Amino acid sequence: MGCLISFFYSDAEKESKRIDKQLRKDHFEQRLVLKLLLLGAGECGKSTVIKQMRIIYAKGFMDDEKKTFIKDIQKNALGGIVSILNGMKSLEIEFENEEMKAKAFEVENFAQTIGKTETSDTQTILVPDIVRNIAELWSDKNVQECLVRANEYQLMDSAPYFLSNIERISKHNYIPNDDDIINCRIQTTKIVEQEFLIRSKDSRTASTFKVIDVGGQRNFRKKWIHCFEEVTAVLFVAALSDYDLKLAEDSTTNRMKESLKLFDSICNLKWFEKTNMILFLNKKDSFMKKIQNHSLRVCFPEYTGQDNFKEACDYIKTQFEMKQVAKKKIYTHITCATDTESLRFVLNVVTDIIIQKNLEEIGLA
């Protein structure tokens, strides 16, 4: 009888050890999946970063998927010219050519009609007459003058790109290229997760990155807390060029100030005490052009430096890094998310740091 009990205990012990071994293996494999959380205020470039990761670390976008962007790209162009026309009204800028008034009226009416009649299965929205009107409006000297004053009204960054390519993006056989997709603005209204297999620089270690992008506008931030558990690294994106702009959802609040406040609250959360914190100061290309004509003192009255790229950029970087209360390193990078090759270099550096830190924590480095 004792031998029989010993036999059963022996089998039970073996099964228990097998389960424990499997649990340890599962836990180890989970530690090799790195959770990268993308945070930042609205229109900072987070979604552009994740699209670039698709291009750099995956197979990019196939033709069928590229076609799904056509409608949004054309809406970006249409929305862009309407925003400029509204800006001209508020800034009291007249057209150089009087004939443009009728064309502007047609475009605005068309935009209102599209907003009411558009369906989910519509692939394109622009028609030839409207395309011609947009192209002629875009060539008007005073429309371009209004563009220069875009900090005084709401205009998405990609509007000039698509308006300059209005005829190409409206052709019947048009298929968006990577640059079109990268510049396409689609507001993130839900939690988006994508996985990438990324190798470290020595090419010996490959890790799965689960990248999570959530909407940055104020009304979407309540969803963020659902993503805070087991985060390997937080990638916070802030736009350098936001220093003289107001929030789309609150015309009294400076975008840069909002971003600083948000970064302060994120990097000092108890959830992220041991989490790698990466800061992308994005849109350096727009900032480089803007700082020549618009002083940083618009946002920071106490700033005493020169209004040049390096001094102004260093000052903004310091303002963000000062928000970190704990003595933890912030990995800051000055980026242009629409430049694939530039971002490829930065992302390779960042992902390698994350991989190495994670390997150190699990005792494999």
Coordinates of C-alpha atoms in Angstrom, one line a residue:
M1 CA 0.0 0.0 0.0
G2 CA 2.9 2.4 0.9
C3 CA 4.6 1.7 -2.4
L4 CA 1.3 2.5 -4.3
I5 CA 1.0 5.8 -2.5
S6 CA 4.6 6.6 -3.2
F7 CA 4.0 5.8 -6.9
F8 CA 1.0 8.2 -7.1
Y9 CA 3.0 11.0 -5.2
S10 CA 5.9 10.5 -7.6
D11 CA 3.6 11.0 -10.6
A12 CA 2.0 14.1 -9.0
E13 CA 5.4 15.5 -8.2
K14 CA 6.5 15.0 -11.8
E15 CA 3.4 16.7 -13.1
S16 CA 3.8 19.6 -10.7
K17 CA 7.5 20.0 -11.8
R18 CA 6.4 20.0 -15.4
I19 CA 3.8 22.7 -14.8
D20 CA 6.3 24.8 -12.8
K21 CA 8.8 24.5 -15.6
Q22 CA 6.2 25.5 -18.2
L23 CA 5.2 28.5 -16.1
R24 CA 8.8 29.6 -15.8
K25 CA 9.3 29.2 -19.6
D26 CA 6.1 31.2 -20.3
H27 CA 7.1 33.9 -17.9
F28 CA 10.6 34.1 -19.5
E29 CA 9.1 34.3 -23.0
Q30 CA 6.7 37.0 -21.8
R31 CA 9.7 39.0 -20.6
L32 CA 11.1 38.8 -24.1
V33 CA 8.0 40.6 -25.4
L34 CA 8.7 44.3 -24.9
K35 CA 5.7 46.6 -24.4
L36 CA 6.4 50.1 -25.8
L37 CA 3.7 52.6 -25.0
L38 CA 3.4 55.7 -27.2
L39 CA 2.1 58.8 -25.4
G40 CA 1.8 62.5 -26.2
A41 CA -0.7 65.3 -26.8
G42 CA -2.7 65.4 -30.0
E43 CA -1.0 65.9 -33.4
C44 CA 2.5 65.4 -32.0
G45 CA 3.4 62.6 -34.5
K46 CA 2.8 59.4 -32.5
S47 CA 0.9 57.7 -35.2
T48 CA 3.6 58.7 -37.7
V49 CA 6.2 56.9 -35.6
I50 CA 4.2 53.7 -35.6
K51 CA 3.7 53.9 -39.4
Q52 CA 7.4 54.4 -39.8
M53 CA 8.0 51.3 -37.7
R54 CA 5.8 49.4 -40.1
I55 CA 8.1 50.5 -43.0
I56 CA 11.4 50.0 -41.1
Y57 CA 10.8 46.8 -39.2
A58 CA 8.0 45.0 -41.1
K59 CA 7.0 44.7 -44.8
G60 CA 5.5 48.2 -44.9
F61 CA 2.2 48.6 -46.7
M62 CA 0.9 46.5 -49.5
D63 CA -0.9 48.0 -52.5
D64 CA -4.4 46.9 -51.2
E65 CA -3.7 48.6 -47.9
K66 CA -2.3 51.7 -49.5
K67 CA -5.5 52.2 -51.3
T68 CA -7.4 52.4 -48.0
F69 CA -5.6 55.6 -47.3
I70 CA -6.8 57.4 -50.5
K71 CA -10.0 58.9 -49.0
D72 CA -8.2 60.1 -45.9
I73 CA -5.4 61.6 -47.9
Q74 CA -7.9 63.5 -50.1
K75 CA -9.8 64.6 -47.0
N76 CA -6.5 65.9 -45.6
A77 CA -6.1 68.1 -48.8
L78 CA -9.7 69.2 -48.8
G79 CA -9.7 70.0 -45.1
G80 CA -6.4 71.8 -45.4
I81 CA -7.6 74.2 -48.1
V82 CA -10.9 74.8 -46.1
S83 CA -8.8 75.6 -43.0
I84 CA -6.7 78.1 -44.9
L85 CA -9.9 79.7 -46.4
N86 CA -11.3 80.0 -42.9
G87 CA -8.0 81.5 -41.7
M88 CA -8.2 84.1 -44.5
K89 CA -11.6 85.2 -43.2
S90 CA -10.5 85.4 -39.6
L91 CA -7.3 87.3 -40.5
E92 CA -9.1 89.4 -43.1
I93 CA -6.9 88.5 -46.0
E94 CA -8.4 89.0 -49.5
F95 CA -7.5 86.9 -52.5
E96 CA -5.0 88.4 -55.0
N97 CA -7.4 87.4 -57.8
E98 CA -11.1 88.3 -57.3
E99 CA -12.1 85.2 -59.3
M100 CA -10.9 83.0 -56.5
K101 CA -13.9 84.0 -54.3
A102 CA -16.3 81.9 -56.5
K103 CA -13.9 79.0 -56.5
A104 CA -13.5 79.1 -52.7
F105 CA -17.3 79.2 -52.4
E106 CA -17.6 76.0 -54.5
V107 CA -14.9 74.2 -52.6
E108 CA -16.4 75.1 -49.2
N109 CA -19.9 73.9 -50.4
F110 CA -18.4 70.7 -51.7
A111 CA -16.6 70.1 -48.3
Q112 CA -19.9 70.5 -46.5
T113 CA -21.7 68.2 -48.9
I114 CA -19.0 65.5 -48.5
G115 CA -19.3 65.7 -44.8
K116 CA -23.0 64.9 -45.0
T117 CA -23.0 62.3 -47.8
E118 CA -19.8 60.4 -47.4
T119 CA -20.1 56.6 -46.9
S120 CA -17.6 54.1 -45.5
D121 CA -17.3 52.3 -48.9
T122 CA -16.3 55.5 -50.7
Q123 CA -12.7 55.2 -51.8
T124 CA -12.2 58.7 -53.3
I125 CA -14.0 62.0 -52.6
L126 CA -12.5 64.6 -55.0
V127 CA -13.9 65.4 -58.4
P128 CA -12.1 67.1 -61.3
D129 CA -13.8 70.5 -61.0
I130 CA -13.0 70.7 -57.3
V131 CA -9.4 69.6 -57.9
R132 CA -8.9 72.4 -60.4
N133 CA -10.4 74.9 -58.0
I134 CA -8.1 73.7 -55.2
A135 CA -5.1 73.9 -57.4
E136 CA -5.9 77.5 -58.5
L137 CA -6.6 78.6 -54.9
W138 CA -3.4 77.0 -53.7
S139 CA -1.5 79.1 -56.4
D140 CA -3.0 82.4 -55.2
K141 CA -0.3 84.6 -53.6
N142 CA -2.5 85.6 -50.7
V143 CA -3.4 82.0 -49.9
Q144 CA 0.3 81.5 -49.5
E145 CA 0.5 84.6 -47.3
C146 CA -2.2 83.1 -45.1
L147 CA -0.2 79.8 -44.9
V148 CA 2.8 81.7 -43.4
R149 CA 0.5 82.8 -40.6
A150 CA -0.8 79.3 -39.9
N151 CA 0.1 79.7 -36.2
E152 CA -2.8 82.0 -35.9
Y153 CA -5.4 79.4 -36.8
Q154 CA -5.7 75.6 -36.9
L155 CA -4.0 73.9 -39.8
M156 CA -2.6 70.4 -39.9
D157 CA 1.1 70.1 -40.7
S158 CA 0.6 67.9 -43.7
A159 CA -1.8 70.3 -45.5
P160 CA 0.9 72.0 -47.6
Y161 CA 2.3 68.6 -48.6
F162 CA -1.0 67.3 -50.0
L163 CA -2.1 70.6 -51.5
S164 CA 1.2 70.8 -53.4
N165 CA 0.4 67.3 -54.7
I166 CA -3.3 67.8 -55.3
E167 CA -3.4 66.7 -58.9
R168 CA -1.3 63.6 -58.3
I169 CA -3.4 62.4 -55.3
S170 CA -6.6 62.9 -57.3
K171 CA -5.8 60.8 -60.4
H172 CA -8.1 57.8 -61.0
N173 CA -5.2 55.3 -60.8
Y174 CA -3.6 56.9 -57.8
I175 CA -1.9 54.6 -55.3
P176 CA -0.4 56.3 -52.2
N177 CA 3.3 56.0 -51.7
D178 CA 5.0 55.7 -48.4
D179 CA 5.5 59.5 -48.0
D180 CA 1.8 60.0 -48.6
I181 CA 0.9 57.5 -46.0
I182 CA 3.4 58.9 -43.5
N183 CA 2.0 62.4 -44.0
C184 CA -1.6 61.3 -43.9
R185 CA -3.3 62.5 -40.7
I186 CA -6.0 60.2 -39.2
Q187 CA -7.0 61.0 -35.7
T188 CA -6.4 58.1 -33.3
T189 CA -9.7 57.5 -31.4
K190 CA -8.9 54.0 -30.0
I191 CA -6.1 51.9 -28.7
V192 CA -4.0 50.6 -31.6
E193 CA -1.6 47.7 -31.0
Q194 CA 1.0 46.4 -33.5
E195 CA 3.8 43.9 -33.0
F196 CA 7.3 44.0 -34.6
L197 CA 10.2 41.5 -34.4
I198 CA 13.3 43.7 -33.9
R199 CA 16.9 42.6 -33.7
S200 CA 19.6 44.3 -31.6
K201 CA 22.5 45.9 -33.3
D202 CA 24.7 42.7 -32.8
S203 CA 22.0 40.8 -34.7
R204 CA 22.1 38.0 -32.2
T205 CA 19.1 38.9 -30.2
A206 CA 15.6 39.4 -31.6
S207 CA 12.8 40.7 -29.4
T208 CA 9.1 41.2 -30.1
F209 CA 8.0 44.7 -29.5
K210 CA 4.3 45.3 -28.8
V211 CA 3.8 48.9 -29.7
I212 CA 0.6 50.6 -28.3
D213 CA -0.7 53.9 -29.7
V214 CA -3.6 55.8 -28.0
G215 CA -5.3 59.0 -28.9
G216 CA -3.6 62.1 -27.5
Q217 CA -6.5 64.6 -27.4
R218 CA -7.8 65.3 -23.9
N219 CA -11.1 63.4 -24.3
F220 CA -9.2 60.2 -25.2
R221 CA -6.6 60.3 -22.3
K222 CA -9.0 58.5 -19.8
K223 CA -8.3 55.3 -21.9
W224 CA -4.5 55.5 -21.2
I225 CA -4.6 53.9 -17.8
H226 CA -5.8 50.6 -19.4
C227 CA -2.4 50.4 -21.1
F228 CA -0.1 51.1 -18.1
E229 CA 0.5 47.6 -16.8
E230 CA 3.8 45.8 -17.6
V231 CA 5.2 48.5 -19.8
T232 CA 8.8 48.1 -20.7
A233 CA 9.3 51.6 -22.0
V234 CA 7.3 54.8 -22.5
L235 CA 8.0 56.7 -25.7
F236 CA 6.6 60.2 -25.2
V237 CA 6.3 62.3 -28.3
A238 CA 6.2 66.2 -28.2
A239 CA 6.3 68.5 -31.2
L240 CA 9.0 71.2 -31.1
S241 CA 7.0 73.3 -33.5
D242 CA 4.0 73.5 -31.1
Y243 CA 5.5 76.3 -29.1
D244 CA 3.4 79.0 -30.8
L245 CA 0.2 77.0 -31.4
K246 CA -3.0 76.5 -29.5
L247 CA -4.8 73.2 -28.8
A248 CA -7.5 72.2 -31.4
E249 CA -9.8 71.3 -28.4
D250 CA -9.0 74.4 -26.4
S251 CA -8.0 77.6 -28.2
T252 CA -6.8 79.2 -24.9
T253 CA -4.1 76.7 -24.1
N254 CA -0.6 76.6 -25.7
R255 CA 0.2 73.2 -27.1
M256 CA 3.8 73.2 -25.8
K257 CA 2.6 74.0 -22.3
E258 CA 0.0 71.2 -22.5
S259 CA 2.7 68.8 -23.6
L260 CA 5.0 69.8 -20.8
K261 CA 2.2 69.4 -18.2
L262 CA 1.3 66.0 -19.7
F263 CA 4.9 64.8 -19.7
D264 CA 5.3 65.9 -16.0
S265 CA 2.3 63.8 -15.0
I266 CA 3.4 60.7 -17.1
C267 CA 7.1 60.5 -16.2
N268 CA 6.4 60.8 -12.5
L269 CA 3.6 58.2 -12.3
K270 CA 4.2 55.4 -9.8
W271 CA 3.4 52.9 -12.6
F272 CA 6.6 54.0 -14.4
E273 CA 9.0 54.2 -11.5
K274 CA 11.2 51.5 -13.1
T275 CA 10.2 52.0 -16.7
N276 CA 12.5 53.3 -19.4
M277 CA 11.5 56.8 -20.4
I278 CA 12.2 57.9 -24.0
L279 CA 11.4 61.4 -25.2
F280 CA 11.1 62.3 -28.9
L281 CA 11.1 66.0 -29.5
N282 CA 9.6 65.8 -32.9
K283 CA 9.0 68.0 -36.0
K284 CA 12.4 69.4 -35.9
D285 CA 12.1 70.3 -39.6
S286 CA 9.0 72.6 -39.0
F287 CA 10.7 74.0 -35.9
M288 CA 13.9 74.9 -37.8
K289 CA 11.9 77.0 -40.2
K290 CA 9.5 78.5 -37.7
I291 CA 12.1 79.6 -35.1
Q292 CA 13.6 82.1 -37.6
N293 CA 10.4 84.2 -37.6
H294 CA 8.6 83.3 -34.4
S295 CA 10.4 83.8 -31.1
L296 CA 10.4 81.1 -28.5
R297 CA 9.4 83.8 -26.0
V298 CA 5.8 83.3 -27.3
C299 CA 5.7 80.2 -25.1
F300 CA 8.6 80.9 -22.7
P301 CA 8.7 84.7 -21.8
E302 CA 11.6 84.0 -19.5
Y303 CA 13.8 82.7 -22.4
T304 CA 16.9 84.8 -22.9
G305 CA 18.7 82.9 -25.6
Q306 CA 18.9 83.4 -29.3
D307 CA 16.0 82.4 -31.6
N308 CA 18.1 79.8 -33.4
F309 CA 17.6 76.1 -33.7
K310 CA 20.3 74.9 -31.3
E311 CA 19.7 77.3 -28.5
A312 CA 15.9 77.1 -28.6
C313 CA 15.9 73.3 -29.0
D314 CA 18.3 72.9 -26.0
Y315 CA 16.1 75.1 -23.9
I316 CA 12.9 73.1 -24.7
K317 CA 14.8 69.8 -24.1
T318 CA 15.8 71.2 -20.6
Q319 CA 12.2 72.2 -19.8
F320 CA 11.1 68.6 -20.5
E321 CA 13.9 66.9 -18.7
M322 CA 13.4 69.1 -15.6
K323 CA 10.0 67.5 -15.1
Q324 CA 11.5 64.2 -14.1
V325 CA 11.5 64.0 -10.2
A326 CA 13.2 60.7 -9.8
K327 CA 16.9 60.4 -10.7
K328 CA 16.2 58.3 -13.7
K329 CA 17.7 58.9 -17.1
I330 CA 15.5 60.2 -19.9
Y331 CA 16.6 59.2 -23.4
T332 CA 15.9 62.3 -25.4
H333 CA 16.1 62.4 -29.2
I334 CA 15.4 65.3 -31.6
T335 CA 13.4 63.8 -34.5
C336 CA 11.6 64.3 -37.7
A337 CA 9.0 61.5 -37.8
T338 CA 8.3 62.0 -41.5
D339 CA 11.9 61.4 -42.5
T340 CA 12.2 57.6 -42.7
E341 CA 16.0 57.3 -42.8
S342 CA 16.5 59.8 -40.0
L343 CA 14.0 58.0 -37.8
R344 CA 15.4 54.6 -38.7
F345 CA 18.7 55.6 -37.1
V346 CA 17.0 56.9 -33.9
L347 CA 14.6 53.9 -33.6
N348 CA 17.6 51.5 -34.0
V349 CA 19.4 53.3 -31.1
V350 CA 16.2 53.4 -29.0
T351 CA 15.1 49.8 -29.5
D352 CA 18.7 48.5 -28.9
I353 CA 18.7 50.3 -25.5
I354 CA 15.4 48.8 -24.6
I355 CA 16.5 45.3 -25.6
Q356 CA 19.8 45.5 -23.7
K357 CA 18.1 46.9 -20.6
N358 CA 15.5 44.1 -20.7
L359 CA 18.2 41.4 -21.1
E360 CA 20.1 42.9 -18.1
E361 CA 16.9 42.6 -16.0
I362 CA 16.3 39.0 -16.8
G363 CA 20.0 38.1 -16.4
L364 CA 20.9 37.4 -20.0
A365 CA 23.2 40.4 -20.7

